[in-house]
Each structure stands twice: as C-alpha cells, then as structure tokens.
PDB file of C-alpha atoms and ligand atoms in Angstrom:
ATOM      1  CA  MET A   1     -16.857 -13.801  23.301  1.00  0.00           C
ATOM      2  CA  SER A   2     -18.737 -12.617  26.383  1.00  0.00           C
ATOM      3  CA  GLU A   3     -22.222 -13.902  27.056  1.00  0.00           C
ATOM      4  CA  ALA A   4     -24.867 -11.563  25.652  1.00  0.00           C
ATOM      5  CA  VAL A   5     -27.490 -10.266  28.048  1.00  0.00           C
ATOM      6  CA  GLN A   6     -30.990 -11.682  27.581  1.00  0.00           C
ATOM      7  CA  THR A   7     -33.690  -9.089  27.007  1.00  0.00           C
ATOM      8  CA  LEU A   8     -37.457  -9.019  26.961  1.00  0.00           C
ATOM      9  CA  GLU A   9     -39.184  -6.637  24.567  1.00  0.00           C
ATOM     10  CA  GLY A  10     -42.568  -5.002  24.930  1.00  0.00           C
ATOM     11  CA  TRP A  11     -44.317  -2.183  23.131  1.00  0.00           C
ATOM     12  CA  PHE A  12     -42.546  -0.268  20.374  1.00  0.00           C
ATOM     13  CA  ALA A  13     -41.836   3.397  21.086  1.00  0.00           C
ATOM     14  CA  LEU A  14     -41.768   6.495  18.911  1.00  0.00           C
ATOM     15  CA  HIS A  15     -40.562   9.733  20.451  1.00  0.00           C
ATOM     16  CA  ASP A  16     -41.828  12.236  17.885  1.00  0.00           C
ATOM     17  CA  PHE A  17     -40.416  15.750  18.454  1.00  0.00           C
ATOM     18  CA  ARG A  18     -41.920  18.705  16.595  1.00  0.00           C
ATOM     19  CA  HIS A  19     -41.182  22.344  15.978  1.00  0.00           C
ATOM     20  CA  ILE A  20     -44.260  24.538  15.899  1.00  0.00           C
ATOM     21  CA  ASP A  21     -44.041  27.199  13.181  1.00  0.00           C
ATOM     22  CA  TRP A  22     -45.046  29.973  15.593  1.00  0.00           C
ATOM     23  CA  PRO A  23     -44.645  32.889  13.114  1.00  0.00           C
ATOM     24  CA  ARG A  24     -46.981  31.139  10.656  1.00  0.00           C
ATOM     25  CA  TRP A  25     -49.381  30.074  13.388  1.00  0.00           C
ATOM     26  CA  THR A  26     -49.785  33.574  14.818  1.00  0.00           C
ATOM     27  CA  HIS A  27     -50.531  34.989  11.335  1.00  0.00           C
ATOM     28  CA  LEU A  28     -53.282  32.459  10.547  1.00  0.00           C
ATOM     29  CA  PRO A  29     -56.882  33.664  10.871  1.00  0.00           C
ATOM     30  CA  VAL A  30     -58.327  32.629  14.250  1.00  0.00           C
ATOM     31  CA  ASP A  31     -60.954  30.329  12.578  1.00  0.00           C
ATOM     32  CA  GLU A  32     -58.228  28.408  10.828  1.00  0.00           C
ATOM     33  CA  ARG A  33     -56.243  28.121  14.066  1.00  0.00           C
ATOM     34  CA  ARG A  34     -59.282  26.788  15.911  1.00  0.00           C
ATOM     35  CA  HIS A  35     -59.895  24.296  13.086  1.00  0.00           C
ATOM     36  CA  MET A  36     -56.300  23.034  13.332  1.00  0.00           C
ATOM     37  CA  ARG A  37     -56.530  22.901  17.142  1.00  0.00           C
ATOM     38  CA  ASP A  38     -59.679  20.775  16.782  1.00  0.00           C
ATOM     39  CA  ALA A  39     -57.825  18.417  14.416  1.00  0.00           C
ATOM     40  CA  PHE A  40     -55.176  17.982  17.124  1.00  0.00           C
ATOM     41  CA  LEU A  41     -57.834  17.438  19.824  1.00  0.00           C
ATOM     42  CA  ASP A  42     -59.403  14.693  17.668  1.00  0.00           C
ATOM     43  CA  LEU A  43     -56.059  12.900  17.598  1.00  0.00           C
ATOM     44  CA  VAL A  44     -55.658  13.321  21.357  1.00  0.00           C
ATOM     45  CA  ALA A  45     -59.145  11.786  21.855  1.00  0.00           C
ATOM     46  CA  ARG A  46     -58.161   8.791  19.676  1.00  0.00           C
ATOM     47  CA  TRP A  47     -54.913   8.322  21.654  1.00  0.00           C
ATOM     48  CA  ASP A  48     -56.904   8.465  24.912  1.00  0.00           C
ATOM     49  CA  GLU A  49     -59.187   5.702  23.634  1.00  0.00           C
ATOM     50  CA  ILE A  50     -56.195   3.548  22.680  1.00  0.00           C
ATOM     51  CA  GLU A  51     -54.787   4.007  26.188  1.00  0.00           C
ATOM     52  CA  ALA A  52     -58.156   3.262  27.840  1.00  0.00           C
ATOM     53  CA  THR A  53     -58.347  -0.056  25.980  1.00  0.00           C
ATOM     54  CA  LYS A  54     -54.682  -0.813  26.758  1.00  0.00           C
ATOM     55  CA  GLU A  55     -53.756  -1.034  23.071  1.00  0.00           C
ATOM     56  CA  GLY A  56     -50.929   1.387  23.670  1.00  0.00           C
ATOM     57  CA  SER A  57     -50.105   4.626  25.463  1.00  0.00           C
ATOM     58  CA  THR A  58     -49.309   8.197  24.454  1.00  0.00           C
ATOM     59  CA  ALA A  59     -47.760  11.036  26.464  1.00  0.00           C
ATOM     60  CA  LEU A  60     -47.740  14.663  25.344  1.00  0.00           C
ATOM     61  CA  TYR A  61     -45.250  17.233  26.602  1.00  0.00           C
ATOM     62  CA  THR A  62     -44.178  20.673  25.460  1.00  0.00           C
ATOM     63  CA  VAL A  63     -40.420  20.942  25.183  1.00  0.00           C
ATOM     64  CA  VAL A  64     -38.460  23.771  26.804  1.00  0.00           C
ATOM     65  CA  GLY A  65     -35.597  25.220  24.769  1.00  0.00           C
ATOM     66  CA  GLN A  66     -34.958  25.493  21.040  1.00  0.00           C
ATOM     67  CA  LYS A  67     -34.505  21.820  20.157  1.00  0.00           C
ATOM     68  CA  ALA A  68     -38.270  21.239  19.810  1.00  0.00           C
ATOM     69  CA  ASP A  69     -41.640  22.577  20.957  1.00  0.00           C
ATOM     70  CA  LEU A  70     -43.626  19.390  21.384  1.00  0.00           C
ATOM     71  CA  VAL A  71     -42.934  15.712  21.989  1.00  0.00           C
ATOM     72  CA  MET A  72     -45.460  12.949  21.443  1.00  0.00           C
ATOM     73  CA  VAL A  73     -44.308   9.688  23.019  1.00  0.00           C
ATOM     74  CA  HIS A  74     -46.244   6.801  21.494  1.00  0.00           C
ATOM     75  CA  LEU A  75     -46.083   3.185  22.686  1.00  0.00           C
ATOM     76  CA  ARG A  76     -47.770   0.670  20.405  1.00  0.00           C
ATOM     77  CA  PRO A  77     -47.782  -3.140  20.054  1.00  0.00           C
ATOM     78  CA  THR A  78     -46.205  -3.269  16.585  1.00  0.00           C
ATOM     79  CA  LEU A  79     -43.960  -1.198  14.332  1.00  0.00           C
ATOM     80  CA  GLN A  80     -46.903  -1.010  11.900  1.00  0.00           C
ATOM     81  CA  ASP A  81     -49.106   0.523  14.631  1.00  0.00           C
ATOM     82  CA  LEU A  82     -46.350   3.024  15.350  1.00  0.00           C
ATOM     83  CA  GLU A  83     -46.083   4.008  11.694  1.00  0.00           C
ATOM     84  CA  ALA A  84     -49.880   4.335  11.414  1.00  0.00           C
ATOM     85  CA  THR A  85     -49.882   6.643  14.479  1.00  0.00           C
ATOM     86  CA  GLU A  86     -47.125   8.763  12.961  1.00  0.00           C
ATOM     87  CA  LEU A  87     -48.851   8.926   9.550  1.00  0.00           C
ATOM     88  CA  THR A  88     -52.223   9.891  11.036  1.00  0.00           C
ATOM     89  CA  PHE A  89     -50.535  12.810  12.699  1.00  0.00           C
ATOM     90  CA  GLU A  90     -48.575  13.754   9.532  1.00  0.00           C
ATOM     91  CA  ARG A  91     -51.775  13.770   7.497  1.00  0.00           C
ATOM     92  CA  SER A  92     -53.688  15.901  10.011  1.00  0.00           C
ATOM     93  CA  GLU A  93     -54.166  19.615   9.502  1.00  0.00           C
ATOM     94  CA  PHE A  94     -52.259  20.306  12.711  1.00  0.00           C
ATOM     95  CA  ALA A  95     -49.103  18.814  11.127  1.00  0.00           C
ATOM     96  CA  THR A  96     -48.950  21.702   8.650  1.00  0.00           C
ATOM     97  CA  ILE A  97     -47.585  23.854  11.506  1.00  0.00           C
ATOM     98  CA  ALA A  98     -45.889  21.024  13.485  1.00  0.00           C
ATOM     99  CA  ARG A  99     -42.773  20.115  11.543  1.00  0.00           C
ATOM    100  CA  PRO A 100     -40.374  17.277  12.473  1.00  0.00           C
ATOM    101  CA  ALA A 101     -37.579  18.260  14.859  1.00  0.00           C
ATOM    102  CA  TYR A 102     -36.184  14.861  15.958  1.00  0.00           C
ATOM    103  CA  SER A 103     -37.478  11.354  16.308  1.00  0.00           C
ATOM    104  CA  TYR A 104     -36.445   8.162  18.085  1.00  0.00           C
ATOM    105  CA  VAL A 105     -37.609   4.628  17.417  1.00  0.00           C
ATOM    106  CA  SER A 106     -37.071   1.927  20.040  1.00  0.00           C
ATOM    107  CA  VAL A 107     -38.802  -0.838  21.972  1.00  0.00           C
ATOM    108  CA  VAL A 108     -39.493  -1.138  25.711  1.00  0.00           C
ATOM    109  CA  GLU A 109     -36.740  -3.403  27.065  1.00  0.00           C
ATOM    110  CA  LEU A 110     -36.030  -5.282  30.271  1.00  0.00           C
ATOM    111  CA  SER A 111     -32.769  -7.148  30.724  1.00  0.00           C
ATOM    112  CA  ASN A 112     -32.090 -10.164  32.915  1.00  0.00           C
ATOM    113  CA  TYR A 113     -29.187  -8.614  34.872  1.00  0.00           C
ATOM    114  CA  THR A 114     -31.186  -8.480  38.091  1.00  0.00           C
ATOM    115  CA  THR A 115     -33.603 -11.403  37.692  1.00  0.00           C
ATOM    116  CA  LYS A 116     -33.348 -14.403  40.051  1.00  0.00           C
ATOM    117  CA  PRO A 117     -31.865 -17.546  38.474  1.00  0.00           C
ATOM    118  CA  GLY A 118     -34.468 -20.161  37.506  1.00  0.00           C
ATOM    119  CA  VAL A 119     -37.282 -17.594  37.280  1.00  0.00           C
ATOM    120  CA  ASP A 120     -38.885 -16.935  33.894  1.00  0.00           C
ATOM    121  CA  PRO A 121     -39.547 -13.207  34.196  1.00  0.00           C
ATOM    122  CA  SER A 122     -41.907 -13.200  31.225  1.00  0.00           C
ATOM    123  CA  ASP A 123     -44.404 -15.201  33.366  1.00  0.00           C
ATOM    124  CA  GLU A 124     -44.649 -12.424  35.981  1.00  0.00           C
ATOM    125  CA  PRO A 125     -47.582  -9.997  35.669  1.00  0.00           C
ATOM    126  CA  VAL A 126     -45.406  -7.143  36.968  1.00  0.00           C
ATOM    127  CA  VAL A 127     -42.939  -7.753  34.134  1.00  0.00           C
ATOM    128  CA  GLN A 128     -45.730  -7.762  31.562  1.00  0.00           C
ATOM    129  CA  ARG A 129     -46.973  -4.431  32.971  1.00  0.00           C
ATOM    130  CA  ARG A 130     -43.479  -2.976  32.691  1.00  0.00           C
ATOM    131  CA  LEU A 131     -43.139  -4.181  29.080  1.00  0.00           C
ATOM    132  CA  LYS A 132     -46.489  -2.629  28.097  1.00  0.00           C
ATOM    133  CA  PRO A 133     -46.613   0.382  30.404  1.00  0.00           C
ATOM    134  CA  ILE A 134     -49.234   3.090  30.543  1.00  0.00           C
ATOM    135  CA  LEU A 135     -47.073   6.202  30.524  1.00  0.00           C
ATOM    136  CA  PRO A 136     -47.128   8.174  33.803  1.00  0.00           C
ATOM    137  CA  LYS A 137     -49.063  11.437  34.009  1.00  0.00           C
ATOM    138  CA  THR A 138     -46.315  13.463  35.669  1.00  0.00           C
ATOM    139  CA  GLU A 139     -45.711  17.163  35.229  1.00  0.00           C
ATOM    140  CA  HIS A 140     -42.344  16.700  33.524  1.00  0.00           C
ATOM    141  CA  ILE A 141     -40.482  14.458  31.101  1.00  0.00           C
ATOM    142  CA  CYS A 142     -36.783  14.060  30.356  1.00  0.00           C
ATOM    143  CA  PHE A 143     -35.568  12.091  27.341  1.00  0.00           C
ATOM    144  CA  TYR A 144     -32.098  11.272  26.022  1.00  0.00           C
ATOM    145  CA  PRO A 145     -30.519   8.517  23.955  1.00  0.00           C
ATOM    146  CA  MET A 146     -27.409   6.744  25.207  1.00  0.00           C
ATOM    147  CA  ASN A 147     -24.755   4.143  24.400  1.00  0.00           C
ATOM    148  CA  LYS A 148     -22.438   1.969  26.440  1.00  0.00           C
ATOM    149  CA  ARG A 149     -18.817   2.763  25.468  1.00  0.00           C
ATOM    150  CA  ARG A 150     -16.667   0.433  23.370  1.00  0.00           C
ATOM    151  CA  GLN A 151     -13.179   1.908  23.740  1.00  0.00           C
ATOM    152  CA  GLY A 152      -9.929   0.286  24.927  1.00  0.00           C
ATOM    153  CA  GLU A 153     -10.287  -0.901  28.527  1.00  0.00           C
ATOM    154  CA  ASP A 154     -13.755   0.658  28.689  1.00  0.00           C
ATOM    155  CA  ASN A 155     -15.548  -1.729  26.403  1.00  0.00           C
ATOM    156  CA  TRP A 156     -18.868  -2.758  27.949  1.00  0.00           C
ATOM    157  CA  TYR A 157     -19.365  -5.499  25.357  1.00  0.00           C
ATOM    158  CA  MET A 158     -16.056  -7.227  26.226  1.00  0.00           C
ATOM    159  CA  LEU A 159     -16.860  -7.504  29.966  1.00  0.00           C
ATOM    160  CA  GLY A 160     -17.965 -10.787  31.480  1.00  0.00           C
ATOM    161  CA  VAL A 161     -21.632 -11.114  32.388  1.00  0.00           C
ATOM    162  CA  GLU A 162     -20.910 -11.137  36.172  1.00  0.00           C
ATOM    163  CA  ASP A 163     -19.005  -7.836  36.012  1.00  0.00           C
ATOM    164  CA  ARG A 164     -21.872  -6.295  34.059  1.00  0.00           C
ATOM    165  CA  ARG A 165     -24.431  -7.737  36.486  1.00  0.00           C
ATOM    166  CA  THR A 166     -22.570  -6.299  39.505  1.00  0.00           C
ATOM    167  CA  MET A 167     -22.519  -2.847  37.909  1.00  0.00           C
ATOM    168  CA  MET A 168     -26.173  -3.021  36.911  1.00  0.00           C
ATOM    169  CA  ARG A 169     -27.084  -3.995  40.500  1.00  0.00           C
ATOM    170  CA  SER A 170     -25.356  -0.863  41.770  1.00  0.00           C
ATOM    171  CA  HIS A 171     -27.161   1.154  39.064  1.00  0.00           C
ATOM    172  CA  GLY A 172     -30.504  -0.323  40.146  1.00  0.00           C
ATOM    173  CA  GLU A 173     -29.787   0.474  43.830  1.00  0.00           C
ATOM    174  CA  ILE A 174     -29.246   4.138  43.029  1.00  0.00           C
ATOM    175  CA  GLY A 175     -32.376   4.204  40.905  1.00  0.00           C
ATOM    176  CA  ARG A 176     -34.483   2.604  43.636  1.00  0.00           C
ATOM    177  CA  ARG A 177     -33.556   5.430  46.040  1.00  0.00           C
ATOM    178  CA  TYR A 178     -35.617   7.664  43.725  1.00  0.00           C
ATOM    179  CA  GLY A 179     -38.645   5.362  43.934  1.00  0.00           C
ATOM    180  CA  GLY A 180     -41.917   7.310  44.023  1.00  0.00           C
ATOM    181  CA  LYS A 181     -40.189  10.430  42.686  1.00  0.00           C
ATOM    182  CA  VAL A 182     -39.202   9.313  39.175  1.00  0.00           C
ATOM    183  CA  THR A 183     -40.330   6.602  36.767  1.00  0.00           C
ATOM    184  CA  GLN A 184     -37.928   5.350  34.117  1.00  0.00           C
ATOM    185  CA  ILE A 185     -38.866   3.695  30.827  1.00  0.00           C
ATOM    186  CA  ILE A 186     -35.814   2.151  29.177  1.00  0.00           C
ATOM    187  CA  THR A 187     -36.245   1.411  25.498  1.00  0.00           C
ATOM    188  CA  GLY A 188     -33.711  -0.555  23.529  1.00  0.00           C
ATOM    189  CA  SER A 189     -32.756   0.672  20.059  1.00  0.00           C
ATOM    190  CA  VAL A 190     -29.849  -1.491  18.880  1.00  0.00           C
ATOM    191  CA  GLY A 191     -30.694  -2.085  15.219  1.00  0.00           C
ATOM    192  CA  LEU A 192     -33.625   0.360  15.389  1.00  0.00           C
ATOM    193  CA  ASP A 193     -32.119   3.825  15.777  1.00  0.00           C
ATOM    194  CA  ASP A 194     -28.810   5.674  16.083  1.00  0.00           C
ATOM    195  CA  TRP A 195     -28.115   5.037  19.781  1.00  0.00           C
ATOM    196  CA  GLU A 196     -28.391   1.858  21.881  1.00  0.00           C
ATOM    197  CA  TRP A 197     -31.074   2.964  24.343  1.00  0.00           C
ATOM    198  CA  GLY A 198     -33.605   5.698  24.877  1.00  0.00           C
ATOM    199  CA  VAL A 199     -33.965   6.853  28.492  1.00  0.00           C
ATOM    200  CA  THR A 200     -37.334   8.437  29.274  1.00  0.00           C
ATOM    201  CA  LEU A 201     -37.848   9.763  32.797  1.00  0.00           C
ATOM    202  CA  PHE A 202     -41.077  11.063  34.308  1.00  0.00           C
ATOM    203  CA  ALA A 203     -41.264  13.185  37.458  1.00  0.00           C
ATOM    204  CA  ASP A 204     -43.331  15.946  39.090  1.00  0.00           C
ATOM    205  CA  ASP A 205     -40.201  17.836  40.137  1.00  0.00           C
ATOM    206  CA  PRO A 206     -37.682  18.466  37.329  1.00  0.00           C
ATOM    207  CA  ILE A 207     -34.822  18.866  39.825  1.00  0.00           C
ATOM    208  CA  VAL A 208     -35.204  15.140  40.503  1.00  0.00           C
ATOM    209  CA  PHE A 209     -33.938  14.497  36.934  1.00  0.00           C
ATOM    210  CA  LYS A 210     -30.805  16.494  37.688  1.00  0.00           C
ATOM    211  CA  LYS A 211     -30.206  14.807  41.073  1.00  0.00           C
ATOM    212  CA  LEU A 212     -30.724  11.273  39.751  1.00  0.00           C
ATOM    213  CA  ILE A 213     -28.677  11.682  36.575  1.00  0.00           C
ATOM    214  CA  TYR A 214     -25.898  13.456  38.486  1.00  0.00           C
ATOM    215  CA  GLU A 215     -25.761  10.718  41.127  1.00  0.00           C
ATOM    216  CA  MET A 216     -25.606   8.082  38.382  1.00  0.00           C
ATOM    217  CA  ARG A 217     -22.687   9.905  36.737  1.00  0.00           C
ATOM    218  CA  PHE A 218     -20.566   8.860  39.731  1.00  0.00           C
ATOM    219  CA  ASP A 219     -21.627   5.225  39.483  1.00  0.00           C
ATOM    220  CA  GLU A 220     -19.221   2.988  37.533  1.00  0.00           C
ATOM    221  CA  VAL A 221     -21.607   1.938  34.756  1.00  0.00           C
ATOM    222  CA  SER A 222     -22.371   5.553  33.815  1.00  0.00           C
ATOM    223  CA  ALA A 223     -18.973   7.010  34.771  1.00  0.00           C
ATOM    224  CA  ARG A 224     -16.953   4.554  32.692  1.00  0.00           C
ATOM    225  CA  PHE A 225     -19.395   3.429  30.026  1.00  0.00           C
ATOM    226  CA  GLY A 226     -22.154   5.990  29.563  1.00  0.00           C
ATOM    227  CA  GLU A 227     -22.218   8.084  26.375  1.00  0.00           C
ATOM    228  CA  PHE A 228     -25.131  10.417  25.923  1.00  0.00           C
ATOM    229  CA  GLY A 229     -26.997  12.153  23.105  1.00  0.00           C
ATOM    230  CA  GLN A 230     -29.116  15.255  23.251  1.00  0.00           C
ATOM    231  CA  PHE A 231     -31.254  15.895  26.327  1.00  0.00           C
ATOM    232  CA  PHE A 232     -34.853  17.066  26.014  1.00  0.00           C
ATOM    233  CA  VAL A 233     -36.947  18.270  28.955  1.00  0.00           C
ATOM    234  CA  GLY A 234     -40.556  19.342  28.990  1.00  0.00           C
ATOM    235  CA  ASN A 235     -43.863  20.104  30.697  1.00  0.00           C
ATOM    236  CA  ARG A 236     -47.007  18.026  30.499  1.00  0.00           C
ATOM    237  CA  LEU A 237     -49.467  19.104  27.803  1.00  0.00           C
ATOM    238  CA  THR A 238     -52.924  18.236  29.067  1.00  0.00           C
ATOM    239  CA  ARG A 239     -56.037  18.658  26.935  1.00  0.00           C
ATOM    240  CA  GLU A 240     -56.902  21.651  29.173  1.00  0.00           C
ATOM    241  CA  ARG A 241     -53.547  23.338  28.509  1.00  0.00           C
ATOM    242  CA  ILE A 242     -53.653  23.072  24.714  1.00  0.00           C
ATOM    243  CA  ASP A 243     -55.479  26.388  24.139  1.00  0.00           C
ATOM    244  CA  SER A 244     -53.210  28.426  26.361  1.00  0.00           C
ATOM    245  CA  TRP A 245     -50.131  26.773  24.850  1.00  0.00           C
ATOM    246  CA  LEU A 246     -51.370  27.651  21.376  1.00  0.00           C
ATOM    247  CA  GLY A 247     -52.299  31.176  22.470  1.00  0.00           C
ATOM    248  CA  LEU A 248     -55.987  30.702  21.567  1.00  0.00           C
TER     249      LEU A 248
HETATM  250  C1  VOV B   1     -35.249   5.888  38.014  1.00  0.00           C
HETATM  251  C2  VOV B   1     -34.566   4.960  38.490  1.00  0.00           C
HETATM  252  C3  VOV B   1     -33.914   3.810  37.806  1.00  0.00           C
HETATM  253  C4  VOV B   1     -33.988   2.508  38.226  1.00  0.00           C
HETATM  254  C5  VOV B   1     -34.711   1.979  39.450  1.00  0.00           C
HETATM  255  C6  VOV B   1     -33.244   1.746  37.279  1.00  0.00           C
HETATM  256  C7  VOV B   1     -33.024   0.364  37.430  1.00  0.00           C
HETATM  257  C8  VOV B   1     -32.494  -0.399  36.379  1.00  0.00           C
HETATM  258  C9  VOV B   1     -32.357  -1.839  36.424  1.00  0.00           C
HETATM  259  C10 VOV B   1     -32.684  -2.711  37.623  1.00  0.00           C
HETATM  260  C11 VOV B   1     -31.837  -2.234  35.198  1.00  0.00           C
HETATM  261  C12 VOV B   1     -31.493  -3.664  34.758  1.00  0.00           C
HETATM  262  C13 VOV B   1     -32.707  -4.510  34.542  1.00  0.00           C
HETATM  263  C14 VOV B   1     -33.691  -3.888  33.592  1.00  0.00           C
HETATM  264  O1  VOV B   1     -34.716  -3.389  34.115  1.00  0.00           O
HETATM  265  O2  VOV B   1     -33.426  -3.860  32.404  1.00  0.00           O
HETATM  266  C15 VOV B   1     -31.705  -1.053  34.382  1.00  0.00           C
HETATM  267  C16 VOV B   1     -31.276  -1.033  33.066  1.00  0.00           C
HETATM  268  C17 VOV B   1     -30.917   0.112  32.412  1.00  0.00           C
HETATM  269  N1  VOV B   1     -30.946   1.424  32.879  1.00  0.00           N
HETATM  270 FE1  VOV B   1     -31.718   1.986  34.642  1.00  0.00          FE
HETATM  271  N2  VOV B   1     -32.719   2.568  36.304  1.00  0.00           N
HETATM  272  C18 VOV B   1     -33.105   3.865  36.579  1.00  0.00           C
HETATM  273  C19 VOV B   1     -32.775   5.037  35.908  1.00  0.00           C
HETATM  274  C20 VOV B   1     -31.913   5.020  34.804  1.00  0.00           C
HETATM  275  C21 VOV B   1     -31.294   6.171  34.210  1.00  0.00           C
HETATM  276  C22 VOV B   1     -31.450   7.598  34.723  1.00  0.00           C
HETATM  277  C23 VOV B   1     -30.545   5.779  33.168  1.00  0.00           C
HETATM  278  C24 VOV B   1     -29.640   6.636  32.317  1.00  0.00           C
HETATM  279  C25 VOV B   1     -28.200   6.456  32.804  1.00  0.00           C
HETATM  280  C26 VOV B   1     -27.457   7.732  33.078  1.00  0.00           C
HETATM  281  O3  VOV B   1     -26.331   7.649  33.643  1.00  0.00           O
HETATM  282  O4  VOV B   1     -27.943   8.808  32.774  1.00  0.00           O
HETATM  283  C27 VOV B   1     -30.713   4.380  33.029  1.00  0.00           C
HETATM  284  C28 VOV B   1     -30.157   3.609  32.016  1.00  0.00           C
HETATM  285  C29 VOV B   1     -30.400   2.234  31.932  1.00  0.00           C
HETATM  286  C30 VOV B   1     -30.023   1.451  30.795  1.00  0.00           C
HETATM  287  C31 VOV B   1     -29.405   2.001  29.530  1.00  0.00           C
HETATM  288  C32 VOV B   1     -30.336   0.139  31.074  1.00  0.00           C
HETATM  289  C33 VOV B   1     -30.075  -1.073  30.181  1.00  0.00           C
HETATM  290  C34 VOV B   1     -28.645  -1.432  30.341  1.00  0.00           C
HETATM  291  C35 VOV B   1     -28.192  -2.721  29.762  1.00  0.00           C
HETATM  292  O5  VOV B   1     -26.954  -2.841  29.584  1.00  0.00           O
HETATM  293  O6  VOV B   1     -29.011  -3.600  29.476  1.00  0.00           O
HETATM  294  N3  VOV B   1     -31.533   3.919  34.066  1.00  0.00           N
HETATM  295  N4  VOV B   1     -32.075   0.067  35.132  1.00  0.00           N
END
C-alpha cells in the first residue's frame, strides 16, 4: 500500500448554487419584491458580521449560463454552522424564489506534499490563515469539483509518495506563476461529497482562469490524473449590485 498523504483541515465549505425563478419574480408586486430583497440584505449583513469577527467567510457571485444564477460560498468552523447558515437562507423569504441548483460540501484542505521535513505546518500562522481564509473580493469566481484518476497505469492512489510529491511540486510551480492574479482555495471532499476536491478560483480577469487551467492541463498531474465535474463561472455580487441584478 502506498503511503497516504497527510492533510490539514480548516473551515468547512458549502458552495450553495441557486436558480432564481425569474418569471415568478418579475410578476410579483414591487412591494413584495422589495420585501424579499430586504430579507436577502439582512442575511448579507449577518454574513458580513461573521466575516468581520473571523467566525467564517461568505462570498456571493452571480453565475453566468444556465446551470445556476447565484452561488453563495460559505466557510464556517463546523458542519453544524454550515447547516445553520444553509437553513437560515432556506427559511428566509428570499429563498421562495431562489431554488437549489447544485451544492457542494467540503473542507479547506492543505496537504504535506510541499512542506519541509521536520516542520509542523500547523504551527505556522500562514498555514492557519490558509486553513481559515477570508474569501477574496475579486470580480470573478470559477468553481469545479475534481478527482484524481484510478484507472490501470493511471492510478494516483497506487503511486509512491515521492512520485506524487514530484508531480505536486510541478503543479505548485505552475500555480505560483499566476501569483497575484488568481487565488485558489482547495477544499477536500473525500467522504463528504461526490468528488474528491472542490477547486475554487478567484480572479479579477476571467481569462486568467482559462490560461491557468489550460496550462495545468499539460502538466502531468492534471494531464494523466485529473477528472473534472461541471464548471461554474460568475461575477461578484456586491451589496450595491443586488438591486440592479434583481431588476429593482
Ligand atoms: C492558482 C494557483 C495554484 C497554486 C499556487 C497551487 C499550488 C498547490 C500546491 C502547492 C498544492 C500542494 C500543497 C497544498 O497546498 O495542498 C496544491 C494542491 C492541490 N491543487 Fe493546486 N494550486 C493552484 C491551482 C490549482 C488548480 C487550478 C487546480 C485544479 C487542477 C486543474 O488541472 O484544473 C488545483 C488542484 C489542486 C488539488 C486537487 C490539490 C490537492 C491534491 C492532492 O493530491 O492532495 N490547484 N496546489
């Protein structure tokens, strides 16, 4: 049996994708729409407070394309906190027009492939900040779930730890070339959801997602072992943009 990678876990993550029932929304009386908008703004204010006190972080993006209209990315210390966040939204008046489209449950994960031997990474403040990150405020988000392949010669889980480490170093080198342009949050979901990881990328220029992901496709770890789910891409939904997004 090959040696399992050691991982550190941080905040739990819920990527909560919603469809807005636009036909229903546009036929509601304007007072009712404003009332529902206010219910949503109350939730946003609560999420801002949680972020300000570093008890979690939430990012809001509208989704482009037909797979969803909105994604709320919530990071919280426990699975109970995550459920409470989800339920508070479900019970709000805004949820009557924001129906589930897709969801993903995972936990912020760092692996020890690139840590120096003899160093306990959990002692390092930078590691703690990466495990409990405040989500970036970039213009765009890209999310997709992924697996590492387990087929014939291309079985990630049968490789020795040194082979995996070498490939992850090359992966990290490519990623670092995009430093300052894109921030990645890797969340592990083995035992939590249908894929093995969630990849959440934040950038101000959406073309950077395409360049980075394309470059990684040619790198061995993605070329041989990467299997990908659905891709979602979106635009930041600030408090100021909510009215124009809702057509109010
Ligand atoms: C934006 C840049 C970027 C950078 C700098 C970066 C670096 C790193 C490092 C140094 C490490 C290992 C240590 C750790 O931190 O865990 C990782 C780990 C990981 N990555 Fe990554 N990655 C990036 C970006 C990045 C992307 C775009 C993808 C999707 C791949 C693609 O083909 O679509 C990805 C995936 C992953 C995964 C699934 C893991 C966990 C793999 C495992 O087997 O455990 N990642 N990643």
